[in-house]
Structure formats: structure tokens, C-alpha cells
Short mmCIF file of C-alpha atoms in Angstrom, two decimals:
data_model
loop_
_atom_site.label_atom_id
_atom_site.label_comp_id
_atom_site.label_asym_id
_atom_site.label_seq_id
_atom_site.Cartn_x
_atom_site.Cartn_y
_atom_site.Cartn_z
CA MET A 1 -45.79 -15.26 17.16
CA LYS A 2 -42.90 -16.28 14.79
CA ARG A 3 -40.53 -14.39 17.04
CA LEU A 4 -41.85 -16.15 19.98
CA VAL A 5 -41.24 -19.50 18.14
CA ALA A 6 -37.53 -18.55 17.12
CA LEU A 7 -36.69 -17.58 20.64
CA ALA A 8 -38.46 -20.84 21.77
CA VAL A 9 -36.17 -23.05 19.36
CA ALA A 10 -33.34 -21.34 20.09
CA LEU A 11 -33.65 -21.59 23.67
CA LEU A 12 -34.09 -25.47 23.18
CA ALA A 13 -31.10 -25.81 21.16
CA LEU A 14 -29.06 -24.13 23.78
CA GLY A 15 -30.75 -26.48 26.75
CA ALA A 16 -29.82 -29.18 24.66
CA GLY A 17 -26.19 -28.30 23.86
CA ALA A 18 -26.01 -27.78 27.53
CA GLN A 19 -27.33 -31.29 28.13
CA ALA A 20 -25.07 -32.95 26.02
CA GLN A 21 -21.89 -31.48 27.47
CA THR A 22 -21.01 -33.51 30.08
CA SER A 23 -17.77 -34.14 29.60
CA GLU A 24 -16.43 -30.50 28.69
CA GLU A 25 -17.73 -27.08 30.23
CA PHE A 26 -18.74 -24.61 27.51
CA VAL A 27 -16.84 -21.46 28.05
CA PRO A 28 -18.17 -18.50 26.16
CA GLN A 29 -15.69 -16.33 23.93
CA PRO A 30 -15.93 -12.52 25.36
CA VAL A 31 -17.08 -10.38 22.44
CA THR A 32 -15.23 -7.38 21.32
CA ARG A 33 -17.41 -4.78 19.83
CA THR A 34 -16.38 -3.54 16.58
CA THR A 35 -17.09 0.09 15.08
CA ASP A 36 -16.63 -0.96 11.48
CA MET A 37 -20.14 0.13 9.99
CA VAL A 38 -22.35 -0.93 6.68
CA ARG A 39 -24.28 1.40 5.10
CA ARG A 40 -27.62 0.31 3.58
CA GLY A 41 -29.60 2.94 2.37
CA ASP A 42 -30.04 5.51 5.12
CA TYR A 43 -29.04 3.03 7.85
CA LEU A 44 -26.28 1.93 9.66
CA TYR A 45 -25.14 -1.78 10.93
CA TYR A 46 -21.98 -2.81 12.59
CA ALA A 47 -20.37 -5.61 10.98
CA HIS A 48 -19.15 -8.15 13.72
CA VAL A 49 -17.27 -11.11 12.81
CA VAL A 50 -18.03 -13.93 14.73
CA VAL A 51 -15.24 -16.04 16.64
CA ALA A 52 -15.26 -19.64 17.83
CA ARG A 53 -17.36 -19.82 21.24
CA GLN A 54 -19.24 -16.97 20.75
CA THR A 55 -23.19 -17.22 20.99
CA LEU A 56 -26.10 -15.30 19.54
CA TYR A 57 -27.02 -14.06 23.08
CA SER A 58 -23.54 -12.97 23.72
CA ILE A 59 -23.33 -10.58 20.76
CA ALA A 60 -26.59 -9.21 20.86
CA LYS A 61 -25.73 -8.52 24.69
CA ALA A 62 -22.56 -6.97 24.10
CA TYR A 63 -24.09 -4.87 21.38
CA GLY A 64 -27.31 -3.66 23.67
CA VAL A 65 -29.55 -5.46 20.88
CA SER A 66 -32.00 -8.59 21.36
CA THR A 67 -30.94 -11.52 19.00
CA LEU A 68 -34.42 -11.11 17.46
CA ASP A 69 -32.68 -7.99 16.04
CA ILE A 70 -29.67 -9.75 14.71
CA ILE A 71 -31.85 -12.65 13.26
CA ASP A 72 -33.93 -10.14 11.59
CA ALA A 73 -30.94 -7.92 10.19
CA ASN A 74 -29.51 -11.13 8.49
CA PRO A 75 -32.11 -12.68 6.50
CA LYS A 76 -29.40 -14.63 4.43
CA LEU A 77 -27.70 -16.73 7.23
CA ASP A 78 -31.11 -18.04 8.15
CA LEU A 79 -30.49 -17.75 11.70
CA HIS A 80 -34.47 -18.53 12.71
CA ASN A 81 -33.33 -22.08 11.81
CA LYS A 82 -29.41 -22.40 11.40
CA PRO A 83 -26.79 -21.75 14.28
CA ILE A 84 -23.85 -19.03 14.10
CA HIS A 85 -20.45 -20.00 13.04
CA PRO A 86 -17.23 -18.89 13.48
CA GLY A 87 -16.16 -16.55 10.27
CA ASP A 88 -20.17 -15.58 10.06
CA ILE A 89 -20.61 -11.71 9.41
CA LEU A 90 -23.47 -10.47 11.24
CA LEU A 91 -24.85 -6.88 10.46
CA ILE A 92 -26.33 -5.63 14.16
CA PRO A 93 -28.20 -2.61 14.14
CA VAL A 94 -26.84 0.53 15.37
CA ARG A 95 -28.80 1.86 18.55
CA ILE A 96 -29.16 5.52 18.47
CA PRO A 97 -27.43 6.19 22.06
CA ASP A 98 -24.05 4.46 20.51
CA LEU A 99 -23.78 7.50 17.97
CA GLU A 100 -24.14 9.77 21.63
CA ALA A 101 -20.63 8.28 23.13
CA PRO A 102 -17.28 8.41 22.03
CA ILE A 103 -16.35 5.83 19.48
CA ALA A 104 -13.38 3.82 20.26
CA ALA A 105 -10.76 2.78 17.87
CA PRO A 106 -12.10 -0.15 15.71
CA ASP A 107 -10.86 -3.73 15.96
CA SER A 108 -8.98 -5.61 13.50
CA LEU A 109 -11.94 -6.56 11.38
CA SER A 110 -10.54 -6.31 7.64
CA ALA A 111 -12.37 -9.39 5.94
CA PRO A 112 -12.68 -8.56 1.83
CA LYS A 113 -16.36 -7.83 0.72
CA ASP A 114 -16.92 -10.90 -0.94
CA SER A 115 -16.59 -12.80 2.29
CA VAL A 116 -18.28 -9.92 4.60
CA LEU A 117 -21.15 -8.40 3.51
CA ALA A 118 -24.21 -9.40 0.53
CA PRO A 119 -25.17 -6.53 -1.80
CA ALA A 120 -27.28 -4.00 -0.70
CA ASP A 121 -30.37 -5.32 -2.38
CA SER A 122 -30.21 -8.70 -0.49
CA LEU A 123 -30.21 -7.57 2.94
CA ALA A 124 -33.38 -7.50 4.68
CA ALA A 125 -35.44 -4.17 6.04
CA PRO A 126 -33.70 -2.34 8.86
CA ALA A 127 -35.65 -2.56 12.40
CA ASP A 128 -37.14 0.48 12.66
CA THR A 129 -36.51 1.28 16.40
CA LEU A 130 -32.93 0.12 16.37
CA ALA A 131 -31.31 1.07 13.24
CA ALA A 132 -29.78 4.71 13.48
CA PRO A 133 -30.11 6.92 10.04
CA ILE A 134 -26.93 8.03 8.61
CA ASP A 135 -27.32 11.31 9.10
CA SER A 136 -27.35 10.75 12.71
CA LEU A 137 -23.90 10.00 13.20
CA ALA A 138 -22.22 12.12 15.78
CA THR A 139 -18.63 13.20 15.59
CA PRO A 140 -16.21 11.39 17.73
CA ALA A 141 -15.67 13.25 21.58
CA ASP A 142 -12.37 14.32 22.16
CA THR A 143 -9.71 11.30 23.57
CA LEU A 144 -6.43 11.05 24.98
CA GLY A 145 -4.91 9.97 21.66
CA PRO A 146 -5.63 10.14 17.98
CA VAL A 147 -9.23 8.30 17.20
CA ARG A 148 -9.67 6.60 13.67
CA PRO A 149 -12.51 7.77 11.60
CA THR A 150 -15.12 5.10 11.90
CA PHE A 151 -15.22 3.00 9.03
CA ILE A 152 -18.68 2.68 7.12
CA TYR A 153 -18.94 0.03 4.22
CA ASP A 154 -20.26 1.65 1.34
CA TYR A 155 -21.26 -1.11 -1.11
CA VAL A 156 -20.23 -0.25 -4.72
CA ASP A 157 -22.10 -2.50 -7.27
CA LYS A 158 -19.76 -0.98 -10.32
CA VAL A 159 -16.42 0.64 -9.64
CA HIS A 160 -16.80 3.89 -11.85
CA VAL A 161 -12.90 4.26 -12.47
CA ALA A 162 -10.85 7.89 -14.20
CA LEU A 163 -7.61 7.80 -15.63
CA LEU A 164 -6.71 11.73 -15.81
CA LEU A 165 -3.23 11.35 -17.61
CA PRO A 166 -1.17 13.45 -19.91
CA LEU A 167 -1.41 11.66 -22.84
CA ALA A 168 -0.69 14.49 -25.40
CA ALA A 169 -2.95 12.64 -27.92
CA ASP A 170 -3.21 15.75 -29.92
CA SER A 171 0.43 15.88 -30.61
CA GLY A 172 1.39 12.63 -31.17
CA ALA A 173 0.76 10.99 -27.97
CA ASN A 174 3.19 10.46 -24.98
CA GLN A 175 4.32 7.13 -25.36
CA TYR A 176 5.41 6.69 -21.52
CA TYR A 177 1.58 7.51 -20.36
CA MET A 178 0.14 5.69 -23.28
CA ASN A 179 2.02 2.59 -21.90
CA PHE A 180 0.74 3.56 -18.55
CA TYR A 181 -2.68 3.06 -19.90
CA PHE A 182 -2.33 0.28 -21.84
CA GLY A 183 -1.03 -1.84 -18.59
CA ALA A 184 -4.10 0.01 -16.70
CA LEU A 185 -6.38 -1.71 -19.43
CA LEU A 186 -4.67 -5.40 -18.72
CA ALA A 187 -5.47 -4.91 -15.22
CA ALA A 188 -8.98 -4.01 -15.96
CA ARG A 189 -9.02 -7.15 -18.07
CA ASP A 190 -7.28 -9.49 -15.73
CA LEU A 191 -9.94 -7.91 -12.68
CA GLY A 192 -12.87 -8.33 -15.32
CA GLU A 193 -12.23 -11.98 -15.33
CA GLU A 194 -12.17 -12.16 -11.73
CA GLY A 195 -15.90 -10.98 -11.39
CA VAL A 196 -15.19 -7.03 -10.89
CA ASP A 197 -17.47 -4.98 -12.55
CA MET A 198 -15.92 -1.68 -13.67
CA ASP A 199 -16.15 1.07 -16.50
CA ILE A 200 -13.15 3.51 -16.94
CA THR A 201 -13.35 7.23 -18.09
CA VAL A 202 -10.14 8.37 -19.86
CA LEU A 203 -9.00 12.21 -19.91
CA ASP A 204 -6.11 13.84 -21.43
CA MET A 205 -4.78 16.21 -19.07
CA ASN A 206 -3.27 18.08 -22.08
CA SER A 207 -6.37 18.84 -23.50
CA GLY A 208 -8.12 21.85 -22.66
CA LYS A 209 -11.46 20.32 -23.53
CA ASP A 210 -10.77 16.97 -21.76
CA PHE A 211 -10.20 19.23 -18.70
CA ALA A 212 -13.64 21.18 -18.83
CA LYS A 213 -15.00 17.44 -18.34
CA VAL A 214 -12.74 16.92 -15.13
CA GLY A 215 -15.33 18.18 -12.54
CA ARG A 216 -18.29 16.01 -13.62
CA THR A 217 -15.67 12.91 -14.06
CA LEU A 218 -14.77 13.13 -10.56
CA GLU A 219 -18.24 13.39 -9.31
CA GLN A 220 -18.83 10.23 -10.54
CA SER A 221 -15.62 8.30 -9.73
CA ASP A 222 -14.85 5.72 -7.06
CA VAL A 223 -11.22 5.50 -8.07
CA ILE A 224 -9.37 8.72 -9.41
CA ILE A 225 -5.71 7.71 -10.77
CA GLY A 226 -4.05 11.08 -11.71
CA PRO A 227 -3.14 13.50 -12.52
CA VAL A 228 0.51 12.81 -12.88
CA SER A 229 2.49 15.97 -12.16
CA THR A 230 2.16 18.44 -9.07
CA ALA A 231 0.79 21.16 -11.22
CA ASP A 232 -2.18 19.32 -12.78
CA ILE A 233 -2.91 17.74 -9.52
CA THR A 234 -2.85 21.38 -8.00
CA ARG A 235 -5.37 22.70 -10.40
CA THR A 236 -7.47 19.58 -10.17
CA LEU A 237 -7.62 19.85 -6.15
CA PRO A 238 -10.04 22.54 -6.18
CA LEU A 239 -12.66 20.58 -8.43
CA LEU A 240 -12.34 17.35 -6.01
CA PRO A 241 -15.69 16.37 -4.52
CA GLU A 242 -15.35 16.26 -0.44
CA GLY A 243 -14.53 12.63 0.46
CA LYS A 244 -12.87 11.49 -2.85
CA PHE A 245 -8.84 11.22 -3.18
CA ILE A 246 -6.81 11.74 -6.29
CA ILE A 247 -4.04 8.79 -6.50
CA SER A 248 -0.57 10.36 -7.89
CA PRO A 249 0.69 7.48 -9.68
CA MET A 250 4.29 8.01 -9.96
CA ASP A 251 6.00 11.55 -8.93
CA PRO A 252 7.50 11.55 -5.87
CA LYS A 253 7.47 15.24 -5.47
CA THR A 254 3.60 15.53 -5.00
CA GLU A 255 4.26 13.84 -1.35
CA ALA A 256 4.32 17.14 0.23
CA LEU A 257 0.65 17.51 -1.13
CA THR A 258 -0.31 14.86 0.74
CA VAL A 259 -0.11 16.44 4.07
CA GLU A 260 -2.89 18.75 3.56
CA ASN A 261 -4.57 17.39 0.75
CA HIS A 262 -6.66 14.39 -0.35
CA VAL A 263 -3.83 12.97 -2.60
CA ILE A 264 -2.60 9.34 -2.27
CA LEU A 265 1.34 8.93 -3.67
CA ALA A 266 1.10 5.33 -5.14
CA ALA A 267 5.16 5.53 -5.57
CA THR A 268 7.46 5.16 -2.79
CA PRO A 269 9.60 8.27 -2.34
CA THR A 270 13.32 8.54 -1.99
CA SER A 271 13.03 9.31 1.60
CA VAL A 272 11.46 5.88 2.39
CA GLN A 273 13.92 4.20 0.41
CA ILE A 274 16.99 6.15 2.60
CA ASP A 275 15.24 4.98 5.85
CA ASP A 276 15.01 1.42 4.75
CA ALA A 277 18.50 1.08 3.38
CA VAL A 278 19.84 2.49 6.59
CA GLU A 279 18.03 0.31 8.60
CA TRP A 280 18.72 -2.48 6.76
CA MET A 281 22.65 -1.82 6.71
CA LYS A 282 22.70 -1.45 10.53
CA SER A 283 21.02 -4.60 11.30
CA ASN A 284 23.62 -6.35 9.59
CA MET A 285 26.54 -4.36 10.99
CA ALA A 286 28.89 -5.93 13.50
CA PRO A 287 30.43 -3.65 16.30
CA ALA A 288 34.03 -4.34 14.68
CA ASP A 289 32.64 -3.46 11.44
CA SER A 290 33.83 -0.05 9.47
CA LEU A 291 31.64 2.22 7.75
CA ILE A 292 32.80 4.40 4.59
CA ILE A 293 30.41 7.72 3.85
CA VAL A 294 31.32 8.77 -0.02
CA LYS A 295 30.75 12.32 -1.19
CA GLU A 296 31.35 13.98 -4.17
CA ALA A 297 33.86 16.84 -4.14
CA GLY A 298 32.79 19.95 -5.65
CA TYR A 299 29.10 19.92 -5.52
CA GLN A 300 26.73 20.70 -2.94
CA MET A 301 25.04 17.84 -1.43
CA SER A 302 21.26 17.42 -2.32
CA ALA A 303 18.50 17.20 0.27
CA ASN A 304 18.20 13.45 -0.26
CA ALA A 305 22.09 13.00 0.40
CA ARG A 306 22.29 15.11 3.68
CA TYR A 307 19.04 13.10 5.17
CA MET A 308 20.93 9.58 4.04
CA ILE A 309 23.65 11.15 6.59
CA GLU A 310 21.48 12.21 9.20
CA LYS A 311 19.86 8.83 9.06
CA ILE A 312 22.91 7.29 9.49
CA GLN A 313 24.08 9.53 12.71
CA PRO A 314 27.79 8.52 11.90
CA ASP A 315 28.72 10.07 15.16
CA SER A 316 27.10 7.09 16.98
CA LEU A 317 29.34 4.88 15.06
CA GLU A 318 32.86 3.79 16.45
CA ASN A 319 34.71 2.80 12.84
CA LYS A 320 33.08 5.66 10.61
CA ILE A 321 35.15 7.50 7.66
CA GLN A 322 33.37 10.21 5.61
CA VAL A 323 35.73 11.10 2.21
CA SER A 324 35.16 12.93 -0.67
CA TYR A 325 36.64 12.86 -3.98
CA THR A 326 36.00 13.66 -7.67
CA LEU A 327 35.37 11.73 -10.64
CA SER A 328 38.67 12.48 -12.15
CA GLU A 329 40.44 11.25 -8.75
CA GLY A 330 38.32 7.92 -8.86
CA ILE A 331 41.60 5.75 -9.94
CA LYS A 332 43.45 7.05 -7.12
CA MET A 333 40.65 6.86 -4.57
CA ASN A 334 40.55 3.27 -5.17
CA GLU A 335 44.25 2.49 -4.67
CA GLU A 336 44.99 4.76 -1.72
CA PHE A 337 41.66 5.15 0.37
CA PHE A 338 39.98 1.97 -0.16
CA ALA A 339 43.03 -0.30 0.06
CA PHE A 340 44.11 1.73 3.21
CA HIS A 341 40.30 1.08 5.05
CA THR A 342 39.37 -2.18 4.05
CA HIS A 343 42.32 -4.19 4.92
CA LEU A 344 40.94 -6.01 7.76
CA LYS A 345 40.06 -9.56 6.68
CA ASP A 346 37.66 -10.37 9.65
CA THR A 347 35.36 -7.35 9.56
CA VAL A 348 33.11 -5.92 6.72
CA THR A 349 33.42 -2.62 5.12
CA TRP A 350 29.91 -1.03 4.72
CA VAL A 351 30.00 1.62 1.96
CA VAL A 352 27.20 4.31 1.11
CA ALA A 353 27.51 6.80 -1.43
CA ALA A 354 25.86 10.33 -0.40
CA SER A 355 25.34 11.23 -4.16
CA GLU A 356 22.30 11.32 -6.96
CA HIS A 357 24.91 12.01 -9.67
CA ASP A 358 24.57 9.03 -11.43
CA VAL A 359 27.93 8.86 -13.25
CA PHE A 360 29.62 9.29 -9.70
CA VAL A 361 27.45 6.55 -7.76
CA LYS A 362 28.38 4.30 -10.47
CA ASP A 363 31.98 4.98 -9.90
CA VAL A 364 31.70 4.44 -6.34
CA ILE A 365 30.22 1.63 -7.30
CA ARG A 366 33.06 0.23 -9.64
CA ASN A 367 35.72 1.01 -6.84
CA VAL A 368 33.93 -1.06 -4.22
CA ALA A 369 33.49 -4.21 -6.86
CA LEU A 370 37.26 -3.63 -7.30
CA GLN A 371 38.08 -3.74 -3.77
CA ASN A 372 36.05 -6.91 -3.70
CA TYR A 373 37.67 -8.51 -6.64
CA MET A 374 41.02 -7.99 -4.59
CA GLY A 375 39.96 -9.85 -2.13
CA HIS A 376 38.18 -7.54 0.52
CA ASN A 377 34.96 -7.86 2.16
CA ASN A 378 32.66 -4.57 1.19
CA TYR A 379 29.17 -4.09 0.78
CA ILE A 380 27.44 -1.05 -0.39
CA TYR A 381 23.73 0.11 0.54
CA GLY A 382 21.60 2.53 -1.07
CA PRO A 383 18.13 3.56 -2.20
CA ALA A 384 17.14 2.95 -6.12
CA LYS A 385 19.43 5.66 -7.19
CA THR A 386 22.55 3.64 -5.96
CA LYS A 387 22.85 1.51 -9.33
CA SER A 388 25.13 0.66 -12.31
CA PRO A 389 24.15 0.12 -15.74
CA ASP A 390 26.93 -2.80 -15.73
CA MET A 391 25.21 -5.56 -14.09
CA ASP A 392 28.71 -7.04 -13.08
CA GLU A 393 29.60 -4.26 -11.16
CA MET A 394 26.57 -4.23 -9.07
CA CYS A 395 27.29 -7.84 -8.43
CA GLY A 396 30.71 -7.18 -7.40
CA ALA A 397 29.95 -4.58 -5.38
CA ARG A 398 27.39 -6.64 -3.41
CA LEU A 399 24.86 -4.02 -3.89
CA HIS A 400 21.99 -3.79 -1.07
CA GLN A 401 19.22 -1.62 -2.83
CA SER A 402 15.89 -0.56 -1.38
CA ALA A 403 14.03 0.01 -4.46
CA THR A 404 10.53 1.20 -5.25
CA TYR A 405 10.55 -0.94 -8.59
CA TYR A 406 11.91 -4.19 -9.24
CA ILE A 407 10.50 -6.54 -12.08
CA ASP A 408 11.48 -10.25 -11.87
CA TYR A 409 11.57 -11.50 -14.98
CA ASP A 410 11.50 -15.27 -14.21
CA ASP A 411 7.97 -14.52 -12.24
CA PRO A 412 5.07 -16.20 -14.14
CA ALA A 413 2.73 -13.49 -13.74
CA VAL A 414 5.31 -11.27 -15.13
CA ILE A 415 5.89 -13.60 -18.22
CA ARG A 416 2.45 -13.74 -18.84
CA PHE A 417 1.88 -9.97 -18.76
CA VAL A 418 5.26 -9.34 -21.27
CA LYS A 419 3.30 -12.06 -23.50
CA ASP A 420 -0.12 -10.18 -23.21
CA PHE A 421 1.45 -6.72 -23.81
CA ARG A 422 3.09 -7.59 -27.03
CA ALA A 423 0.19 -9.38 -28.41
CA LEU A 424 -2.62 -6.60 -27.89
CA PHE A 425 -0.20 -3.59 -28.15
CA GLN A 426 2.77 -4.68 -30.64
CA ALA A 427 5.56 -3.14 -28.18
CA GLU A 428 7.21 -4.00 -25.21
CA PRO A 429 6.38 -3.00 -22.00
CA ASP A 430 8.30 -0.43 -20.02
CA ASN A 431 8.27 0.34 -16.28
CA PHE A 432 5.38 2.54 -17.27
CA ALA A 433 3.32 -0.11 -18.47
CA PHE A 434 4.33 -2.27 -15.22
CA HIS A 435 3.18 0.57 -13.12
CA GLY A 436 0.14 1.18 -14.81
CA TYR A 437 -1.02 -2.51 -14.34
CA ASP A 438 0.04 -2.71 -10.65
CA THR A 439 -1.51 1.02 -9.79
CA PHE A 440 -5.11 0.17 -11.67
CA LYS A 441 -5.19 -3.34 -10.02
CA TYR A 442 -4.38 -2.52 -6.26
CA PHE A 443 -6.77 0.58 -6.18
CA VAL A 444 -9.58 -1.05 -7.92
CA SER A 445 -9.02 -3.96 -5.71
CA ALA A 446 -9.50 -1.67 -2.68
CA CYS A 447 -12.14 -0.19 -3.67
CA GLU A 448 -14.15 -3.74 -4.93
CA ASN A 449 -12.94 -4.84 -1.09
CA TYR A 450 -14.20 -2.04 0.92
CA GLY A 451 -16.57 -0.05 -1.24
CA ARG A 452 -16.47 3.77 -1.40
CA ASN A 453 -14.74 4.50 1.73
CA TRP A 454 -11.93 2.20 0.78
CA GLU A 455 -9.22 4.80 1.79
CA GLN A 456 -9.64 4.36 5.35
CA LYS A 457 -8.81 0.63 4.53
CA LEU A 458 -5.49 0.89 2.74
CA ASP A 459 -3.42 0.32 5.99
CA GLU A 460 -5.12 -3.30 6.11
CA PHE A 461 -4.96 -3.88 1.99
CA LYS A 462 -1.40 -4.65 1.06
CA MET A 463 -0.41 -6.30 -2.14
CA SER A 464 2.81 -7.12 -4.23
CA GLY A 465 2.58 -6.28 -7.65
CA LEU A 466 4.41 -7.33 -10.99
CA GLN A 467 6.80 -4.29 -10.37
CA THR A 468 5.55 -2.17 -6.96
CA SER A 469 4.72 -3.36 -3.59
CA PHE A 470 1.92 -1.38 -1.80
CA LYS A 471 1.79 -0.73 1.75
CA PHE A 472 0.38 2.31 3.84
CA VAL A 473 0.20 3.32 7.19
CA TRP A 474 -2.24 5.30 9.12
CA ASP A 475 -1.06 8.74 10.00
CA PRO A 476 -3.66 10.86 12.00
CA ASP A 477 -1.34 14.10 11.12
CA THR A 478 -1.83 13.80 7.34
CA ALA A 479 -4.86 14.40 5.06
CA GLY A 480 -3.47 11.72 2.62
CA ASP A 481 -1.57 8.65 2.12
CA VAL A 482 1.99 7.72 1.10
CA ASN A 483 2.91 4.31 -0.07
CA SER A 484 6.16 2.82 1.86
CA GLY A 485 6.24 -0.53 -0.01
CA ILE A 486 9.89 -1.54 -0.41
CA ARG A 487 11.59 -4.13 -2.71
CA ARG A 488 14.70 -5.26 -1.27
CA VAL A 489 17.24 -6.15 -4.06
CA VAL A 490 20.57 -7.90 -3.61
CA TYR A 491 23.07 -8.38 -6.00
CA SER A 492 25.83 -11.15 -5.81
CA PRO A 493 28.77 -12.42 -7.14
CA GLY A 494 28.06 -14.50 -10.22
CA PHE A 495 25.26 -12.30 -11.38
CA GLN A 496 22.74 -13.48 -8.78
CA VAL A 497 19.67 -11.20 -7.75
CA THR A 498 17.29 -12.06 -5.12
CA VAL A 499 14.39 -9.98 -4.34
CA GLN A 500 12.57 -9.67 -1.12
CA LYS A 501 9.21 -8.06 -1.57
#
């Protein structure tokens, strides 16, 4: 009887609404089905975001259920007495026939947990005849293109975090990784103040006693940060439970492990930095500009240096020059070569250093800066390794750097972190401390927002931390993920530094 009364009330409301619309015809908004799902116990629900001009009837029709099924599945919305509104999240029982058909790519649903779903204990009992048991979820049929896994929201009431770090506590402690840990603790404090409930298990990967606990710790953890080195990750992978991921916090060499393993590289690898630097430079080049590729004579080029030249594709540029010199020829290089090739006043000369030797790269930056001081118009582009300890030289050379890390010490959030770190740990925070804060906060926030299956939503969850930007792109050909977040840092004369996060 209650269902019939509710249906009658809904029909009367629709009739009243239709009667009132005398000057404007109501045009329903088409309903696009989502494949994002929510798990409650042994049952599944679609999580549909209501948009303007959608009706309960049109939504129910699109999903093949009744309006009363939706009303019963969403007791918190009190749909017996209240209408739906744009932005409401409706839990819609998954019909068993839906699981036998191919599952289409999901729509753009990416609402965070606190605005999408109530905790599991606040949901009404599922409709017995419509909600499909979780173990009946079928594998998507073959399609013409790659199909993303169906996202299932698996609620986490408390985020269990594991930190597997080479702390070397038995031999005096590794200060770098201790600082990473301290930064993570500050992130945990800030998340706790925002209402995130979590616990943290810390294991020293340099301790055989601690490593014996790794298997059980992985089983109980929702977010696993570390191990750090490729060797430690490799020996940990056989213990990793199905469906869980190891977050490699900072070693770019672990990028190779992400192809076939559930490994997430939190640091941006050099190849991504080079891609961005070359794209950035080419977007600023005019047809009449010239390019100088500088190599170090007497040394075999590194893989990254060769990769940079391949990305530039110098043969596709009309005004390009490749030159090699040794450090002992640095002054001669500046006087003869740069002066000859940077004389056109109305054009720009773009420079890249195809080397990873810090001293040589510094010399190239110095030469470019000297030419600019003499009135020429040069810019140098490159990844994070393109740098000099002399700020004046980088600014004089108009360095454009695509970097993984950069800290803006004028940022209020950075100032607060530095003060808190000093007060709590009686030390100055280094890059490891900042990265520990950023890494912990990003991945724990992802789990808090998207539940235990947070990895499937990383491409929708972007964050700019204190020194690191996080940006992931879904790749069907890899088992893991690689961060492609970049900070473009521009050094200009007058000690001006601007950052594009």
C-alpha cells in the first residue's frame, strides 16, 4: 500500500507540474547510463548523478528498473516525499541481465566520496529481485577498442596505510627517508583535521625482522607507499595481494616495473620531462628562429640525451645546428660558436643541452647567459637536470625547465609546512620531507574519495602538492601507472622565477 500511495503522490506531483507549465514546455534531459558502481555487502548499485531536467521516471526507464526500486534504494533522499534535484546521487539496483551484456566505457562521473555516497550502514536493504550479487559480475565482452574496467565503489571507513621505507633504524637511521616519513606524518595530521580516519603501519625495509611482516601488512592495507628501490619492490611484489598496488615514491628506475606489475610511480620520469620541454619549446618557436643542440665531446650520449634529440626531430627544422665541445673549450665555444650563430637581432636562438653531466650542463647555461648579457636573444629548454647552482646564470640564460619538483617558498601552504616541520622535528625540511607530505596526502585522499578501488580513478584525481604535481593517464597497455605531472619553471633576468603547476 505504501508503494501505491507513493506512486500516486508522484503522479499527482507530475500532473500539477504539467498544469502549472503554461508558458514554457518542459523538455526532459536525456539520461546517460553510467557504469560506475557501488558495492554494499554482496550487492551492486549504479551511482547515477542527476542533472537538470531529468525525472525519476526517465532515470528508472533508462536503467530498466521501477521508480519505486530507486526510492527504496535511497532512503536518505526521502524520495517518497521529496523530488530529486540536480547533483543528487541515486543508487540504482543493478539488474542481473545488465551483467550479461557488454559493459560500455563509463561516463564522466567523478564526484568525491563525501558528496556521492553515504556510508554503507546508512543504505537501505537492497531490492531482492533487482540488485545483482557482486560475484555474478560478468567480464565485458570483446569490443572494437579498449574497455576500461567497471569501477565499483568499495567504501572505506578507515584508510589503512603502509609505509615501507629503508629507514635503516638499526644502523643510525637514513635521514633522507626519515624526513620522508616525517613529511608523511604531517600530511596525516592535516588529513585527520579534515576528518579522514586512518591508521599507519611503518616497516623498515632494511630490517629482516620487519620484512617478515610485509605480507600480513600488505593484506591489511588500502594504500601501500614503498618500497623505494627497484630491488625491494621486486622482492615485495610476490607478496602483493591481488587488486592492490605498490606506490613507488621517488625512484624513476621503477618505471619499467609499471608495465607488467601493479606498481605506481609517483615521481615523473625524465622521459616525460623531456617530452614536455620539447613540446614547450616547439610551441614557442617561430619559423625564422634557430636551434642549437649542444653535445659533450669525448663522452657517449646517455639514453635520455638521445631520446631528447629523437623527440626534437632536428631534420624537420630548417635552422638547426648540432655542435660538440669539451669543458676545456668552453670559453672558445662562447666566443666563436655562439657569437656566430646568435647574431640575428629579430630572431630567437633556442638551445638544448644533450647531456646529463651536471658540470657540462652548467657550462652550457653559462655560455647562453653570457650571450644574452652581450645583447643576443637566447633561451635554453630542458628537463630537471638542466640546471646550475648559480641562480644568476639560470635567470640570465632564460632557462625554461620542465621539472618534477619545485617548491615555491612564497606559497602560504609551504610556509606553514616549513614552520610546522621545524617546530615538531627540530630540523629543516628537505625535498624528501616535501615529497613525503605530497605523496601521502595525494594517495590517501584518493582512497578516501574513491574507496578501495581508488587506482581506477587516478586519471580523474589531480592534485598540486607543495612541490609535486600529480597527473595520471589511463593506459590499457600497462598494469600500473606513471605520474606525468610537470611543473614548468621559467627563470628570467632580475632573479624572477615563475612556476606553471
